[in-house]
mmCIF file of N, CA and C in Angstrom:
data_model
loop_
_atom_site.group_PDB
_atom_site.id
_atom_site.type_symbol
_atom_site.label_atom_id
_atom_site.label_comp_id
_atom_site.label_asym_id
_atom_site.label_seq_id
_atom_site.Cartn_x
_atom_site.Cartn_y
_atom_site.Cartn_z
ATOM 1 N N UNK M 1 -13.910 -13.512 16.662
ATOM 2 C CA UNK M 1 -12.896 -13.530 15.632
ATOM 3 C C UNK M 1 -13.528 -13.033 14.339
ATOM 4 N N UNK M 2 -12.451 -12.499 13.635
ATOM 5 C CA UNK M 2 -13.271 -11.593 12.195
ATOM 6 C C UNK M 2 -12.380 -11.845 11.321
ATOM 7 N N UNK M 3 -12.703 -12.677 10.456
ATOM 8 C CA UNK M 3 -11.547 -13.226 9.043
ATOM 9 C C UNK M 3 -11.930 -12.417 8.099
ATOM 10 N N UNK M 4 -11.171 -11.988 7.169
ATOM 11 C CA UNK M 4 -11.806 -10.818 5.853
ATOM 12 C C UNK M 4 -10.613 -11.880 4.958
ATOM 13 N N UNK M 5 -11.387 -12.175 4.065
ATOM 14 C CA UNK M 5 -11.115 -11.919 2.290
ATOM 15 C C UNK M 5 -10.767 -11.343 1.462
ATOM 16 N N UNK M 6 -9.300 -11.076 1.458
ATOM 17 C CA UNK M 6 -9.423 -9.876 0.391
ATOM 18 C C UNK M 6 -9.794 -9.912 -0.851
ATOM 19 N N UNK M 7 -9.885 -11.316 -1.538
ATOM 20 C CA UNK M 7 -10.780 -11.424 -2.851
ATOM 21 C C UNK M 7 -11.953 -11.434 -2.512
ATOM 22 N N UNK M 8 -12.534 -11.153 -1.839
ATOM 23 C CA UNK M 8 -13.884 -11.324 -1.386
ATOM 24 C C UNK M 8 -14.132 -9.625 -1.370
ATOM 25 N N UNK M 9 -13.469 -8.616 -1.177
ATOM 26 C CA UNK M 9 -13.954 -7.220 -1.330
ATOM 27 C C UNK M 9 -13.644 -6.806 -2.873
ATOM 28 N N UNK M 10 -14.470 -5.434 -3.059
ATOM 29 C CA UNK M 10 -14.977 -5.218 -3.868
ATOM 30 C C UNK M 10 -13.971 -4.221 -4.036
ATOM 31 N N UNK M 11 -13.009 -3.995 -5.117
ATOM 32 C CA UNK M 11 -11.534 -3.227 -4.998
ATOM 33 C C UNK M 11 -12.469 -1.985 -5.880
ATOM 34 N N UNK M 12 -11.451 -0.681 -5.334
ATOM 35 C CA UNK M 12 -11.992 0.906 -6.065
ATOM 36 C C UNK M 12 -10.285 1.021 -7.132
ATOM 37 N N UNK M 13 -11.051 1.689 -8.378
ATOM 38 C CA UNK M 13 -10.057 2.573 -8.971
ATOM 39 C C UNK M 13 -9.365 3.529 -8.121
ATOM 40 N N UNK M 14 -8.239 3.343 -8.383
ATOM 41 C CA UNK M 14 -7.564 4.835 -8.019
ATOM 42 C C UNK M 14 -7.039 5.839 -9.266
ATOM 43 N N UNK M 15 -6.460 5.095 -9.894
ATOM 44 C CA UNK M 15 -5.631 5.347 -10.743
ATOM 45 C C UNK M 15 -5.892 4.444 -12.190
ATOM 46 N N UNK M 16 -4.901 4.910 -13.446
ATOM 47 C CA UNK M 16 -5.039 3.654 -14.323
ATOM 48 C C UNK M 16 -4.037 2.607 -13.815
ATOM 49 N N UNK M 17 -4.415 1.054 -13.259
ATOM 50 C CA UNK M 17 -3.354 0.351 -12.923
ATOM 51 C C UNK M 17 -3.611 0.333 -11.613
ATOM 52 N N UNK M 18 -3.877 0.965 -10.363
ATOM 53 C CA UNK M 18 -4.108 0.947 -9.686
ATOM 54 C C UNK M 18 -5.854 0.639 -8.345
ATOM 55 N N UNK M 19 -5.332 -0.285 -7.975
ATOM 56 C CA UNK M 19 -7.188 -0.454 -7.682
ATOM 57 C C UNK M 19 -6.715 -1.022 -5.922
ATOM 58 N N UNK M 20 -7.561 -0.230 -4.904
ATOM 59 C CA UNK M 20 -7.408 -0.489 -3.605
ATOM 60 C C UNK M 20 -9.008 -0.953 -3.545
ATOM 61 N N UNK M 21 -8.658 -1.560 -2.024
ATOM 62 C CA UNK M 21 -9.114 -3.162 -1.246
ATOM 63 C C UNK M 21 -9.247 -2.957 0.100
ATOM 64 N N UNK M 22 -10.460 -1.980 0.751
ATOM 65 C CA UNK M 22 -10.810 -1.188 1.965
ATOM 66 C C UNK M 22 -11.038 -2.476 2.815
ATOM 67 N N UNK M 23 -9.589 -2.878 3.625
ATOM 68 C CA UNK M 23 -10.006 -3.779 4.423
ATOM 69 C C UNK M 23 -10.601 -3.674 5.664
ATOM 70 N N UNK M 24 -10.258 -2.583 6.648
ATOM 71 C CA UNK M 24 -11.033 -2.467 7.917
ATOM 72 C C UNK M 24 -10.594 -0.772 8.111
ATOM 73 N N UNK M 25 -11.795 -0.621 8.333
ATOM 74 C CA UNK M 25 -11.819 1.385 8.824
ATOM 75 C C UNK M 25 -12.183 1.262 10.054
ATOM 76 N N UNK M 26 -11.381 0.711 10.897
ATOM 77 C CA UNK M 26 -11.902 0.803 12.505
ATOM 78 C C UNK M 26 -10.870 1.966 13.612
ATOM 79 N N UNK M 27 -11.109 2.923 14.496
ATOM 80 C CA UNK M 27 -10.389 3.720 15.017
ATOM 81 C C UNK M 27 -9.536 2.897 16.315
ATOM 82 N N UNK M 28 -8.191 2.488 16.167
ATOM 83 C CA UNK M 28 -6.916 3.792 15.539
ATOM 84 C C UNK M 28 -6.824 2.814 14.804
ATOM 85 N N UNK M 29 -6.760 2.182 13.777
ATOM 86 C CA UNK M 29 -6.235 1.995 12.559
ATOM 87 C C UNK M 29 -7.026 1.713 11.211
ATOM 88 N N UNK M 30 -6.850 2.185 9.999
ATOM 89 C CA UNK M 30 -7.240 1.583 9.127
ATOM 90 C C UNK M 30 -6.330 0.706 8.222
ATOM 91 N N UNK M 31 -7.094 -0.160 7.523
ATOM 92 C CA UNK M 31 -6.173 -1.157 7.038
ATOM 93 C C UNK M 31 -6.585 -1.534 5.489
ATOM 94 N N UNK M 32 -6.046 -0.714 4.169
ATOM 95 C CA UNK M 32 -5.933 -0.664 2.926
ATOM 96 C C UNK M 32 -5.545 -1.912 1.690
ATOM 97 N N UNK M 33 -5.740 -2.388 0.695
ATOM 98 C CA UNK M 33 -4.977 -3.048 0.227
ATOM 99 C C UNK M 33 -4.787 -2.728 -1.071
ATOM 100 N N UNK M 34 -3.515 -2.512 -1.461
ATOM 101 C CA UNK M 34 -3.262 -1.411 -2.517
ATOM 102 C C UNK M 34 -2.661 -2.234 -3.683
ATOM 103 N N UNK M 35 -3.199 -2.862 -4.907
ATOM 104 C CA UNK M 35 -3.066 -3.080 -5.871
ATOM 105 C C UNK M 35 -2.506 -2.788 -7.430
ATOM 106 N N UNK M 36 -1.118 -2.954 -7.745
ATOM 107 C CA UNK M 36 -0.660 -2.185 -8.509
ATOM 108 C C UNK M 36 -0.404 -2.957 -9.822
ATOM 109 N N UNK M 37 -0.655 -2.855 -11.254
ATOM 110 C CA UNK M 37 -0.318 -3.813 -12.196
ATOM 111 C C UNK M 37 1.263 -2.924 -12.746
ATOM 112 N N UNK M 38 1.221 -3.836 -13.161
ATOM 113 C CA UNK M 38 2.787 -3.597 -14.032
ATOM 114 C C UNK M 38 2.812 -2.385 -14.581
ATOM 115 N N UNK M 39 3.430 -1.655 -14.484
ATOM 116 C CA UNK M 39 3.896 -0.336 -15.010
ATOM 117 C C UNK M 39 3.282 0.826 -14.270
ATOM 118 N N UNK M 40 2.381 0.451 -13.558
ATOM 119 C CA UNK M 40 1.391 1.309 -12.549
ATOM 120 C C UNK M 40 2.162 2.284 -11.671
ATOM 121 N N UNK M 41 1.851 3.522 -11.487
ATOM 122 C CA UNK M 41 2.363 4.502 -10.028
ATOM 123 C C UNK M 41 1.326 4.878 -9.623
ATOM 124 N N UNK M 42 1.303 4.574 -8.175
ATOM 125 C CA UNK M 42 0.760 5.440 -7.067
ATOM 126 C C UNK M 42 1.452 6.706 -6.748
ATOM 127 N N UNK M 43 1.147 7.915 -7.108
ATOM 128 C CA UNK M 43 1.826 8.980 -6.910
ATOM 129 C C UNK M 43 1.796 9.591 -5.919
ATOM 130 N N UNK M 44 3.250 10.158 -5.909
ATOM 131 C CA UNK M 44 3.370 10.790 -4.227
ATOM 132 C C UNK M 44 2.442 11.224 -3.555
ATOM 133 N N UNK M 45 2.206 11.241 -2.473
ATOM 134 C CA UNK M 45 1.355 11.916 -1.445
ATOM 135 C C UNK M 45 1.838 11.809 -0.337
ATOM 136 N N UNK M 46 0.982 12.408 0.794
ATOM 137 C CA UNK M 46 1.121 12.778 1.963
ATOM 138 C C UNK M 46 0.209 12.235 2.791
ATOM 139 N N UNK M 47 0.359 11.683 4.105
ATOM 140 C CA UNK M 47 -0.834 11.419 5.005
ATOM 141 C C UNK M 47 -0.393 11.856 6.579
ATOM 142 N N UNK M 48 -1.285 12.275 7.483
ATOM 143 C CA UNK M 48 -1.036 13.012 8.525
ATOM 144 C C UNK M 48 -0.687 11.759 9.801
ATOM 145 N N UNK M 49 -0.890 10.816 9.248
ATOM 146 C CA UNK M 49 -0.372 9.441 10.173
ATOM 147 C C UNK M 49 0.300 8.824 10.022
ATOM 148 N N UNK M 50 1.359 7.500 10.559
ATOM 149 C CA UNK M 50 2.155 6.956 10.395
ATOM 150 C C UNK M 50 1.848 5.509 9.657
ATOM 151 N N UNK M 51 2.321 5.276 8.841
ATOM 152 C CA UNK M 51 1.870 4.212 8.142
ATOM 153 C C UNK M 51 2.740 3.128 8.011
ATOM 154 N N UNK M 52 2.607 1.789 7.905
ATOM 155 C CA UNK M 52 3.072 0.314 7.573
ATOM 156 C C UNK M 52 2.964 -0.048 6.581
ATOM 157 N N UNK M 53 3.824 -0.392 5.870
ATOM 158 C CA UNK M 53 3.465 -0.837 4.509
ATOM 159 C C UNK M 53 4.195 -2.162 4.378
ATOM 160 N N UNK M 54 3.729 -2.931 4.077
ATOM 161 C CA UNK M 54 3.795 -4.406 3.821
ATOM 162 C C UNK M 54 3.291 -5.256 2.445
ATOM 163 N N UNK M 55 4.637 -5.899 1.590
ATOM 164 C CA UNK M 55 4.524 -6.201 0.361
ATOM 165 C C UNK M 55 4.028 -7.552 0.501
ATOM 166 N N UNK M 56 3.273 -7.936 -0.192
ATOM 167 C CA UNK M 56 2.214 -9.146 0.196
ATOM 168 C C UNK M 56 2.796 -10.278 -1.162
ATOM 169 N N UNK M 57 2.787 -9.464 -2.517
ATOM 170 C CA UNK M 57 3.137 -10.482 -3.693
ATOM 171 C C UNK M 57 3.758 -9.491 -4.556
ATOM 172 N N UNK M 58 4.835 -9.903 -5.377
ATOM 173 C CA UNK M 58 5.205 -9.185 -6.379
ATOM 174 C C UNK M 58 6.344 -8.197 -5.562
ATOM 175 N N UNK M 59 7.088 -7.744 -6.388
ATOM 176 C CA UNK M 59 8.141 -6.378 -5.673
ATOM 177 C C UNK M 59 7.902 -4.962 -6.981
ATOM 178 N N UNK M 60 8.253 -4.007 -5.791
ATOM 179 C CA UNK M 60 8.344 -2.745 -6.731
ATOM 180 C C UNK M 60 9.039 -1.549 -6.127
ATOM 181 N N UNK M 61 8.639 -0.211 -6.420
ATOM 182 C CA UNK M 61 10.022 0.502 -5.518
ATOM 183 C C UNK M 61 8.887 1.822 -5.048
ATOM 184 N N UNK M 62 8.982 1.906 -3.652
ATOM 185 C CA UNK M 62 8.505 2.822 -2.900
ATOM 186 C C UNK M 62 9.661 4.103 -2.367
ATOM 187 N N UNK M 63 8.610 4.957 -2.436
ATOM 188 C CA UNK M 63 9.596 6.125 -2.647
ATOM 189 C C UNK M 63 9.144 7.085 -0.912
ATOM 190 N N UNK M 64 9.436 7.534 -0.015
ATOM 191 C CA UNK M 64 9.689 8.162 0.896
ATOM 192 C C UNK M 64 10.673 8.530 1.308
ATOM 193 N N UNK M 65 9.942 9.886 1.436
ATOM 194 C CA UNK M 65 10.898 11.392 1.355
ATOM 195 C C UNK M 65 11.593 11.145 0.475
ATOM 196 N N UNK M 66 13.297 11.352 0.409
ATOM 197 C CA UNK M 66 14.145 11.293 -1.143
ATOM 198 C C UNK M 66 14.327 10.149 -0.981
ATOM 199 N N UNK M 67 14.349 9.196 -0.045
ATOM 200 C CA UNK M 67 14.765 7.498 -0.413
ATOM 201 C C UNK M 67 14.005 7.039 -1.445
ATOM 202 N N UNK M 68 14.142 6.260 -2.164
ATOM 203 C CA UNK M 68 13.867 5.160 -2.833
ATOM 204 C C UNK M 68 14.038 3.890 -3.486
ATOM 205 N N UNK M 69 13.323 2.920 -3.067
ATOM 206 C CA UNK M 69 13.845 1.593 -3.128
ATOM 207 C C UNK M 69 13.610 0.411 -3.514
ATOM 208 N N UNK M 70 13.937 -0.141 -4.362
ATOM 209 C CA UNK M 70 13.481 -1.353 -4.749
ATOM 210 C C UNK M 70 12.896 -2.382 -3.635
ATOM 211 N N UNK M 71 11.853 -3.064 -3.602
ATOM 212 C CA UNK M 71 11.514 -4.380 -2.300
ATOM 213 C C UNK M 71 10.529 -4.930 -3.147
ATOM 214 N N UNK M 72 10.521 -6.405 -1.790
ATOM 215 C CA UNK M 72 9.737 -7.636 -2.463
ATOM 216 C C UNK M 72 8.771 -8.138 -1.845
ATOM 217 N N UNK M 73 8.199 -8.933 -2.214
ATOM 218 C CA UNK M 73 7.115 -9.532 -1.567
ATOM 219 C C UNK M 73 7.752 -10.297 0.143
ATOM 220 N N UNK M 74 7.317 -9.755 1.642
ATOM 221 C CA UNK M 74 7.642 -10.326 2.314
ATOM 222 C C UNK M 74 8.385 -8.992 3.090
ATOM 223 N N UNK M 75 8.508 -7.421 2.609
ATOM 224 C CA UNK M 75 9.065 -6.268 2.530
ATOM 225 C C UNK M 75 8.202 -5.673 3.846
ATOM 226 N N UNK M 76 8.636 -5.368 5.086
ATOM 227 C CA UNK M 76 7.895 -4.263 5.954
ATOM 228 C C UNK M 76 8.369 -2.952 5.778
ATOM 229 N N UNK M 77 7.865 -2.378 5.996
ATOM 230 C CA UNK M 77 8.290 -0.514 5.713
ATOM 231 C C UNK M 77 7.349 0.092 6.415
ATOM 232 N N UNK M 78 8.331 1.283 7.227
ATOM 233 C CA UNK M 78 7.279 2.172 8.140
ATOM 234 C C UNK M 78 7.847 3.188 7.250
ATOM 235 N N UNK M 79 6.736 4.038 7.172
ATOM 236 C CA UNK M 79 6.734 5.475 7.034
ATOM 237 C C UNK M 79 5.968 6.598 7.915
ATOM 238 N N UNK M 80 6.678 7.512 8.461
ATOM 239 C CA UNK M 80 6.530 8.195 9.180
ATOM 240 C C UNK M 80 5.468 9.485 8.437
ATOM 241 N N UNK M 81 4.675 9.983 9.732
ATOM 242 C CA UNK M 81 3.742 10.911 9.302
ATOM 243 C C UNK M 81 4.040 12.211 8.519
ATOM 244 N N UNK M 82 3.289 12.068 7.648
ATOM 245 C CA UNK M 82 3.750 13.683 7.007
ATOM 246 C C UNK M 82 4.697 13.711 6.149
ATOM 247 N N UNK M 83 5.454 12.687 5.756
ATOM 248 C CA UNK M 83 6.594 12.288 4.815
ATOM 249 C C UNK M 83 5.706 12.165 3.812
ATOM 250 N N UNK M 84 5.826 12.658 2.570
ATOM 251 C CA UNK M 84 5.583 12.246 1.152
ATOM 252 C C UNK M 84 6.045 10.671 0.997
ATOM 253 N N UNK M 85 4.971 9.966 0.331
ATOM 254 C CA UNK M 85 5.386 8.465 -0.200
ATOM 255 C C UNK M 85 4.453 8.133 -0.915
ATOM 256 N N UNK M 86 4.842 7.076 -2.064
ATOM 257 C CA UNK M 86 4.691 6.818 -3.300
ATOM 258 C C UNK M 86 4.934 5.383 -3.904
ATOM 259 N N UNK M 87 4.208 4.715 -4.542
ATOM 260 C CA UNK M 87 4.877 3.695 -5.327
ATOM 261 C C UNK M 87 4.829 3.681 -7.110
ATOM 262 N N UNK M 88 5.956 2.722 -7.458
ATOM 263 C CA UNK M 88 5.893 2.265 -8.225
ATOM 264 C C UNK M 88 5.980 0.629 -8.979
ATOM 265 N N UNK M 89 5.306 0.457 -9.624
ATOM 266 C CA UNK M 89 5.481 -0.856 -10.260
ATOM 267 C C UNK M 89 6.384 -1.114 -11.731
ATOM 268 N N UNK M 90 7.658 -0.519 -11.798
ATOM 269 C CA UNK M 90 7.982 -0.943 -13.475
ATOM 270 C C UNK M 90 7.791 -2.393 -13.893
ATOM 271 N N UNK M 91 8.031 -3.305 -12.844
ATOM 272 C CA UNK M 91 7.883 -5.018 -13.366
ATOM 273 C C UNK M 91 6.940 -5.671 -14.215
ATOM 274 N N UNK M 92 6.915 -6.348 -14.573
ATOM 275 C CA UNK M 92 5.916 -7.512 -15.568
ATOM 276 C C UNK M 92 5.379 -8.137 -14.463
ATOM 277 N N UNK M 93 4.678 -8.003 -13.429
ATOM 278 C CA UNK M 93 4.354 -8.517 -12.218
ATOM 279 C C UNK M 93 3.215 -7.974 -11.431
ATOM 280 N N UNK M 94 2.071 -8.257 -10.966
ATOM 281 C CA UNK M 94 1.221 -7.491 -10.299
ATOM 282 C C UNK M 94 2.181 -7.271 -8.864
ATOM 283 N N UNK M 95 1.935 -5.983 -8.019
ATOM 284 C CA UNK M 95 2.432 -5.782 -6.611
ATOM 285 C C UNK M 95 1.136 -5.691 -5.460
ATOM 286 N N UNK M 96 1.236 -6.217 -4.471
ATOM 287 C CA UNK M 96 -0.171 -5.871 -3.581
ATOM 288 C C UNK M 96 0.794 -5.645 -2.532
ATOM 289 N N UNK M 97 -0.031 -4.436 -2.201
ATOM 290 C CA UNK M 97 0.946 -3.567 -0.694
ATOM 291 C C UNK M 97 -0.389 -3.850 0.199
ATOM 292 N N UNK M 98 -0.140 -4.358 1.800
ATOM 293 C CA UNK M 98 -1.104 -4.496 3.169
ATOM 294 C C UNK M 98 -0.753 -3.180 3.287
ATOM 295 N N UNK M 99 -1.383 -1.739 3.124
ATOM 296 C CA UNK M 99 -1.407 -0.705 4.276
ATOM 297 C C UNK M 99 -2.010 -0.520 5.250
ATOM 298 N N UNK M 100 -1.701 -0.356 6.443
ATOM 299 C CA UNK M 100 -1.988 0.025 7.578
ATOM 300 C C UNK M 100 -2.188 1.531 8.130
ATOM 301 N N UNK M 101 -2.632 1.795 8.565
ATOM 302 C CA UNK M 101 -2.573 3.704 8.687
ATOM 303 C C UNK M 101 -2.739 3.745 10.222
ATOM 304 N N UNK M 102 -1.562 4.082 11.112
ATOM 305 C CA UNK M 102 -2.362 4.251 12.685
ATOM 306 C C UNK M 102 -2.656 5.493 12.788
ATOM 307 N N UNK M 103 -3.548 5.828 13.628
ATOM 308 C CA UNK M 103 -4.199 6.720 14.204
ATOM 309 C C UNK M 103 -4.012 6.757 15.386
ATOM 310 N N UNK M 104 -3.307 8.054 16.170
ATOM 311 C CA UNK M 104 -3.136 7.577 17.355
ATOM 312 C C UNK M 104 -4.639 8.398 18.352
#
């Protein structure tokens, strides 16, 4: 059995506002934890795999392909490969997204 901490890792800048939380890089999946403060965007991008995204605390509005949507803490969301997706935080609220990335 393998318990991880996520206060226990050592989070990277991404962005201003933004700071990810490399929870496990094991093949097929990696597993991210994406940290957003109030007013923060993760800007669009692209990834060649299918991804899970799961709102852990706080709500904010994730954007794939032209959808976009407000969600909350407790929020699953798949996004499909190759789709542009994005977040944002306008709230007075920190947001922490669980990403998942499969690899098939």
């Amino acid at each position: 059995m393998n318990i991880v901490k996520l206060k226990d890792i050592k989070s990277e800048s991404r962005a201003k506002g933004v700071n990810v939380v490399k929870v496990k890089s094991d093949f097929p999946t990696q597993t991210v934890n994406i940290l957003l403060e109030p007013t923060s965007i993760l800007p669009i991008h692209t990834t060649p795999v299918n991804v899970i995204f799961y709102v852990i605390e706080g709500r904010g509005i994730v954007q794939i392909g032209e959808e976009k949507i407000e969600v909350a803490a407790g929020s699953y969301i798949d996004s499909p490969a190759d789709i542009p997706h994005g977040w944002e935080n306008p709230f007075n609220e920190k947001l922490s997204v669980l990403v998942i990335k499969l690899y098939s």
